[in-house]
Short mmCIF file of C-alpha atoms in Angstrom, two decimals:
data_model
loop_
_atom_site.label_atom_id
_atom_site.label_comp_id
_atom_site.label_asym_id
_atom_site.label_seq_id
_atom_site.Cartn_x
_atom_site.Cartn_y
_atom_site.Cartn_z
CA MET A 17 23.74 -4.31 3.31
CA THR A 18 20.00 -4.82 2.85
CA THR A 19 19.34 -6.15 -0.62
CA ALA A 20 16.49 -7.68 -2.56
CA ARG A 21 16.62 -11.45 -2.74
CA THR A 22 18.15 -12.82 -5.89
CA ALA A 23 18.43 -16.30 -7.28
CA PRO A 24 21.70 -18.14 -6.63
CA THR A 25 24.08 -18.19 -9.59
CA ALA A 26 24.91 -21.84 -9.07
CA PRO A 27 23.04 -24.80 -7.53
CA SER A 28 23.18 -24.71 -3.77
CA ALA A 29 21.39 -26.11 -0.79
CA PRO A 30 17.96 -24.59 -0.21
CA THR A 31 18.21 -21.60 2.08
CA ALA A 32 15.24 -19.74 3.49
CA GLY A 33 15.72 -16.02 3.39
CA THR A 34 15.66 -14.26 6.72
CA ALA A 35 14.85 -10.72 7.63
CA GLY A 36 17.68 -8.64 8.94
CA SER A 37 19.02 -5.21 9.75
CA ALA A 38 20.80 -2.78 7.49
CA GLY A 39 23.92 -4.93 7.82
CA THR A 40 22.32 -8.16 6.65
CA ALA A 41 22.08 -9.48 3.11
CA HIS A 42 19.09 -11.67 2.27
CA THR A 43 19.51 -14.92 0.38
CA ALA A 44 16.93 -16.48 -1.90
CA ASP A 45 14.30 -19.03 -1.11
CA THR A 46 14.66 -21.90 -3.57
CA ALA A 47 11.86 -23.76 -5.29
CA HIS A 48 12.03 -26.54 -2.69
CA ALA A 49 12.50 -24.46 0.45
CA ALA A 50 9.78 -24.59 3.05
CA ARG A 51 7.51 -21.60 3.54
CA THR A 52 8.62 -19.51 6.47
CA VAL A 53 7.06 -17.02 8.83
CA ASP A 54 8.94 -13.93 9.90
CA ALA A 55 8.41 -13.28 13.59
CA SER A 56 10.73 -10.28 13.73
CA GLY A 57 8.21 -7.79 12.44
CA VAL A 58 10.50 -6.50 9.68
CA ALA A 59 8.34 -5.27 6.83
CA ARG A 60 8.31 -7.53 3.79
CA ILE A 61 7.85 -6.11 0.31
CA ALA A 62 7.04 -8.03 -2.86
CA LEU A 63 8.79 -6.60 -5.91
CA VAL A 64 6.63 -7.80 -8.79
CA GLY A 65 8.34 -7.68 -12.17
CA ASP A 66 10.53 -9.61 -14.56
CA ARG A 67 13.92 -8.69 -13.21
CA SER A 68 16.44 -7.65 -15.82
CA PRO A 69 19.86 -5.98 -15.76
CA HIS A 70 18.71 -4.01 -18.80
CA VAL A 71 15.96 -2.16 -16.91
CA MET A 72 17.57 0.71 -15.04
CA SER A 73 14.97 0.88 -12.29
CA HIS A 74 15.61 -2.78 -11.44
CA THR A 75 19.33 -2.19 -11.01
CA ARG A 76 18.67 0.72 -8.66
CA ILE A 77 16.27 -1.10 -6.32
CA PRO A 78 18.97 -2.74 -4.10
CA LEU A 79 20.69 0.63 -3.67
CA LEU A 80 17.39 2.29 -2.77
CA LEU A 81 16.69 -0.41 -0.19
CA ASP A 82 20.11 0.18 1.36
CA ALA A 83 19.47 3.92 1.49
CA LEU A 84 16.06 3.46 3.09
CA ALA A 85 17.66 1.39 5.84
CA ALA A 86 20.71 3.58 6.38
CA ARG A 87 19.17 7.01 5.98
CA ASP A 88 15.58 6.54 7.11
CA GLY A 89 15.75 3.49 9.37
CA LEU A 90 13.20 1.74 7.16
CA VAL A 91 14.39 -1.85 6.77
CA LEU A 92 12.53 -3.84 4.12
CA ASP A 93 12.91 -7.55 3.48
CA ALA A 94 12.41 -7.52 -0.29
CA CYS A 95 11.57 -10.45 -2.51
CA TRP A 96 11.32 -10.43 -6.30
CA ILE A 97 8.31 -12.19 -7.80
CA PRO A 98 8.33 -12.73 -11.57
CA THR A 99 5.01 -11.91 -13.19
CA GLY A 100 4.88 -15.48 -14.46
CA ASP A 101 4.65 -16.65 -10.83
CA ALA A 102 2.53 -13.84 -9.43
CA ALA A 103 -0.90 -15.24 -10.29
CA ALA A 104 -0.13 -18.53 -8.56
CA GLU A 105 1.33 -16.75 -5.54
CA ALA A 106 -1.77 -14.57 -5.36
CA ALA A 107 -4.06 -17.60 -5.53
CA ALA A 108 -2.04 -19.37 -2.84
CA GLY A 109 -2.41 -16.39 -0.49
CA THR A 110 1.32 -15.68 -0.42
CA LEU A 111 1.08 -12.14 -1.75
CA ALA A 112 -1.50 -11.24 0.86
CA ARG A 113 1.07 -11.94 3.58
CA PHE A 114 3.48 -9.24 2.43
CA ASP A 115 3.47 -5.77 3.97
CA ALA A 116 3.73 -4.00 0.62
CA VAL A 117 3.54 -4.77 -3.08
CA TRP A 118 5.45 -2.79 -5.70
CA VAL A 119 4.70 -3.54 -9.36
CA LEU A 120 7.79 -2.32 -11.17
CA PRO A 121 8.58 -1.10 -14.69
CA GLY A 122 9.80 -3.50 -17.35
CA SER A 123 6.80 -4.16 -19.56
CA PRO A 124 5.76 -5.97 -21.63
CA TYR A 125 5.52 -8.29 -18.67
CA ALA A 126 5.95 -12.02 -19.15
CA SER A 127 2.45 -12.38 -17.69
CA GLU A 128 -0.13 -9.62 -17.84
CA ALA A 129 -2.42 -11.81 -15.72
CA GLY A 130 0.26 -12.13 -13.04
CA ALA A 131 0.78 -8.38 -12.80
CA LEU A 132 -2.98 -7.81 -12.59
CA ALA A 133 -3.36 -10.49 -9.92
CA ALA A 134 -0.71 -8.84 -7.73
CA ILE A 135 -2.41 -5.45 -8.05
CA ARG A 136 -5.81 -6.92 -7.22
CA VAL A 137 -4.53 -8.62 -4.07
CA ALA A 138 -3.00 -5.38 -2.80
CA ARG A 139 -6.14 -3.43 -3.63
CA GLU A 140 -8.60 -5.86 -2.08
CA GLU A 141 -6.53 -6.84 0.96
CA GLY A 142 -5.53 -3.31 1.98
CA ILE A 143 -1.82 -3.96 1.45
CA PRO A 144 0.31 -0.87 0.79
CA PHE A 145 0.85 -0.67 -2.95
CA LEU A 146 2.94 1.21 -5.47
CA GLY A 147 2.87 0.79 -9.24
CA THR A 148 5.39 2.70 -11.36
CA CYS A 149 5.44 3.15 -15.14
CA GLY A 150 4.16 -0.23 -16.41
CA GLY A 151 2.82 -0.73 -12.89
CA PHE A 152 0.72 2.44 -13.29
CA GLN A 153 -0.59 1.29 -16.66
CA HIS A 154 -1.58 -2.12 -15.31
CA THR A 155 -3.12 -0.58 -12.19
CA LEU A 156 -5.57 1.28 -14.41
CA LEU A 157 -6.16 -1.86 -16.45
CA GLU A 158 -6.89 -3.97 -13.36
CA TYR A 159 -9.30 -1.37 -11.98
CA ALA A 160 -11.10 -0.96 -15.29
CA ARG A 161 -11.67 -4.68 -15.67
CA SER A 162 -12.26 -5.72 -12.07
CA VAL A 163 -14.15 -2.71 -10.69
CA CYS A 164 -15.61 -0.85 -13.66
CA GLY A 165 -16.71 -3.91 -15.61
CA LEU A 166 -14.76 -2.87 -18.71
CA ASP A 167 -13.83 -6.46 -19.50
CA ASP A 168 -12.63 -5.85 -23.04
CA VAL A 169 -10.24 -2.95 -22.51
CA ALA A 170 -6.66 -3.74 -23.35
CA HIS A 171 -3.07 -2.55 -23.18
CA ALA A 172 -1.66 -1.75 -26.63
CA GLU A 173 1.76 -3.14 -25.72
CA ASN A 174 0.21 -6.51 -24.87
CA ASP A 175 -2.57 -6.54 -27.47
CA PRO A 176 -1.84 -4.02 -30.22
CA GLY A 177 -4.75 -5.21 -32.34
CA ALA A 178 -7.37 -4.73 -29.63
CA ARG A 179 -10.39 -2.63 -30.52
CA ASP A 180 -10.77 -0.97 -27.13
CA LEU A 181 -7.51 0.35 -25.74
CA LEU A 182 -7.33 1.66 -22.19
CA ILE A 183 -3.55 2.00 -22.44
CA ALA A 184 -2.47 3.38 -25.80
CA PRO A 185 0.75 4.58 -27.42
CA LEU A 186 1.62 8.11 -26.37
CA ALA A 187 1.55 10.76 -29.08
CA CYS A 188 5.03 11.74 -27.92
CA SER A 189 7.29 9.19 -26.25
CA LEU A 190 8.28 9.98 -22.68
CA VAL A 191 11.46 7.91 -22.78
CA GLY A 192 14.10 10.04 -21.07
CA HIS A 193 11.63 12.86 -20.46
CA GLU A 194 11.55 14.96 -17.31
CA GLY A 195 8.51 17.04 -16.53
CA LEU A 196 6.49 18.82 -13.89
CA VAL A 197 3.73 16.94 -12.09
CA ARG A 198 1.08 18.70 -9.99
CA ALA A 199 -0.59 16.76 -7.18
CA GLU A 200 -4.11 17.62 -6.10
CA PRO A 201 -4.38 19.35 -2.73
CA GLY A 202 -5.32 16.97 0.08
CA SER A 203 -4.41 13.87 -1.93
CA LEU A 204 -2.22 10.96 -0.91
CA ALA A 205 0.02 11.97 -3.81
CA GLU A 206 0.57 15.41 -2.30
CA ALA A 207 1.19 13.94 1.14
CA ALA A 208 3.68 11.42 -0.22
CA LEU A 209 5.51 13.99 -2.34
CA GLY A 210 5.51 16.53 0.46
CA ALA A 211 4.70 19.21 -2.11
CA GLU A 212 2.08 20.17 -4.63
CA ARG A 213 4.56 20.18 -7.54
CA SER A 214 7.47 17.92 -8.41
CA MET A 215 9.84 17.36 -11.34
CA GLU A 216 9.73 13.71 -12.35
CA ARG A 217 11.50 11.36 -14.75
CA TYR A 218 9.80 9.05 -17.25
CA HIS A 219 10.81 6.13 -19.43
CA CYS A 220 7.63 5.05 -21.18
CA ASN A 221 5.83 4.91 -24.50
CA TYR A 222 2.29 4.17 -23.29
CA GLY A 223 -0.32 6.01 -21.27
CA PRO A 224 -4.05 6.03 -20.50
CA ALA A 225 -6.60 6.80 -23.20
CA PRO A 226 -8.51 9.85 -21.90
CA ARG A 227 -11.94 8.62 -23.00
CA HIS A 228 -11.95 5.83 -20.42
CA LEU A 229 -10.79 7.87 -17.44
CA PRO A 230 -14.25 9.18 -16.44
CA ALA A 231 -15.37 5.58 -15.91
CA LEU A 232 -12.45 4.94 -13.56
CA THR A 233 -13.10 8.04 -11.48
CA ALA A 234 -16.86 7.36 -11.42
CA HIS A 235 -16.04 4.04 -9.73
CA GLY A 236 -13.83 5.58 -7.05
CA LEU A 237 -10.31 5.82 -8.46
CA ARG A 238 -8.77 9.26 -8.00
CA LEU A 239 -6.50 10.71 -10.65
CA SER A 240 -4.57 12.88 -8.27
CA GLY A 241 -1.59 14.05 -10.30
CA HIS A 242 -1.31 15.58 -13.77
CA ASP A 243 1.38 16.96 -16.01
CA GLU A 244 1.42 20.48 -17.42
CA ASP A 245 -0.87 19.40 -20.27
CA GLY A 246 -3.44 18.02 -17.83
CA GLN A 247 -2.64 14.37 -18.58
CA ALA A 248 -3.12 11.89 -15.71
CA ARG A 249 0.19 10.86 -14.21
CA ILE A 250 -0.76 9.67 -10.69
CA ALA A 251 -3.66 7.52 -9.53
CA GLU A 252 -4.71 6.60 -5.99
CA LEU A 253 -7.53 4.83 -4.21
CA PRO A 254 -9.27 6.78 -1.43
CA GLY A 255 -10.03 4.70 1.65
CA HIS A 256 -7.13 2.32 1.06
CA PRO A 257 -4.23 2.52 3.58
CA PHE A 258 -1.76 3.30 0.78
CA PHE A 259 -2.50 2.71 -2.90
CA LEU A 260 -0.56 4.85 -5.37
CA ALA A 261 0.49 4.46 -8.98
CA THR A 262 2.66 6.81 -11.08
CA LEU A 263 3.42 6.85 -14.79
CA PHE A 264 6.78 8.40 -13.93
CA GLN A 265 9.52 6.39 -12.26
CA PRO A 266 10.43 7.73 -8.81
CA GLU A 267 13.16 5.11 -8.57
CA LEU A 268 15.12 7.03 -11.25
CA GLN A 269 15.45 10.19 -9.20
CA GLY A 270 18.90 11.26 -8.02
CA ASP A 271 21.84 9.02 -7.19
CA THR A 272 19.91 6.52 -4.97
CA ALA A 273 21.43 7.95 -1.78
CA ARG A 274 18.18 9.81 -1.05
CA PRO A 275 15.16 7.73 -2.08
CA HIS A 276 12.31 9.60 -3.70
CA PRO A 277 9.61 10.74 -1.22
CA ILE A 278 7.07 8.35 -2.76
CA ILE A 279 9.40 5.40 -2.17
CA ARG A 280 9.97 6.51 1.42
CA ALA A 281 6.19 6.85 1.85
CA LEU A 282 5.67 3.29 0.59
CA ALA A 283 8.35 1.98 2.96
CA ALA A 284 6.76 3.83 5.89
CA ALA A 285 3.35 2.38 4.98
CA ALA A 286 4.88 -1.10 4.86
CA ALA A 287 6.40 -0.55 8.32
CA ARG A 288 2.99 0.48 9.66
CA HIS A 289 1.44 -2.63 8.13
CA ALA A 290 4.11 -4.82 9.74
CA ALA A 291 3.57 -3.10 13.09
CA GLY A 292 -0.14 -3.82 12.76
CA ARG A 293 0.40 -7.53 12.32
CA ARG A 294 2.80 -7.55 15.27
CA ARG A 295 0.05 -6.02 17.40
CA ASN A 296 -2.35 -8.62 16.09
CA GLY A 297 0.13 -11.46 16.56
CA VAL A 298 0.13 -12.34 12.86
CA GLY A 299 3.29 -13.47 11.06
CA ALA A 300 4.07 -12.75 7.41
CA GLY A 301 4.45 -15.89 5.31
CA VAL A 302 6.93 -15.96 2.48
CA GLY A 303 6.41 -18.16 -0.53
CA ALA A 304 9.10 -20.53 -1.69
CA GLY A 305 10.83 -19.98 -4.97
CA LEU A 306 9.98 -16.32 -5.34
CA ALA A 307 13.39 -15.10 -6.50
CA ALA A 308 13.91 -14.28 -10.14
CA THR A 309 16.91 -14.72 -12.37
CA PRO A 310 17.64 -11.78 -14.66
CA ALA A 311 15.03 -11.72 -17.41
CA ALA A 312 15.57 -11.10 -21.08
CA SER A 313 15.98 -7.50 -22.09
CA ARG A 314 12.73 -5.54 -21.86
CA SER A 315 11.78 -1.96 -22.33
CA ALA A 316 11.03 0.08 -19.22
CA GLY A 317 7.34 0.40 -19.99
#
C-alpha cells in the first residue's frame, strides 16, 4: 500500500523513507536521518499542512494515494511537512527538490509564513502545485504580497483585527456545502476537471474579498473557476507547468476509490516533473525530519 509518511508512534532507529510501488509502505525520516536522494524516478510530493485526525481531508489522503497507484498507475512518494517546518525547508532548498507541492486544508495553520513559503517555492521554481481550501486562501495571499506588492493584506482567520483583509469571513459559511463550479474555457481548471462544470464540496468559512481580485488578475493570476454567484473558486497561473488552487476540497469527493480529476491531474504533473529530472540526471532530495505527528484539532479552513 502506498501511504504518506507518518511519524513513528514510539522511538525507533532512524530510517530513511524509500520510494516504492503500490505494494510498498513508506516509513518516516527522523530528525537525525541523513538526507537522501531518490534515484528511482518515483514522483515525490510534499503535503504541506498540520496533520490532524480531526481534518477529514487529511484522513483521506493515504486512501487517495493508494487509489492513484492502483487505479491510475500514478505512484507518489508523499511526505508531510508541518507548516512550522516549511519555511526552513524552503530556505534549505528541500521543497524545491520535490516533484509537487500540495498545501492542504486545516487552517488556521501553525505557521502562516511556512504555508506562504511553500507556495512561493512552487510558484517560482515551476513545481506542480495544488492548494485546496486554506491552501487556496493562502495562495491568493502569497501572490498578493509577493507579486502584487500588497504587503499589508491579511487573512481574517490569522489576523482578525487587520485593516486590509484579502481573505475575509464568508457571508454564508460553506461548511458542508456542495455547489456548481464553472471553469473558464481553455483554462487549466477546465483541462484538469475534464469538463466546464462540476459539482464540488466545501468546508470553509473564509474566501477572497472581491475588491482585491482585480489587482491579482492585473498581475497575471487567472481566476478560472466561479460558482453560480460569480464568486472566484479556482485560481491558476498561466505559464506555470501546473499551478492550481481551489476553495473547494477535491479530496472530499466520493469514496476515495476514484480520486477527483484535479488530484489525478496533479499526480500526472508530478510524474512529468519526475520524468524531466530523470532525463536531466537530477535526483530529488528529501529533507530529514519532515514527518508530522497528528496536530491539535483544527478547522478545515
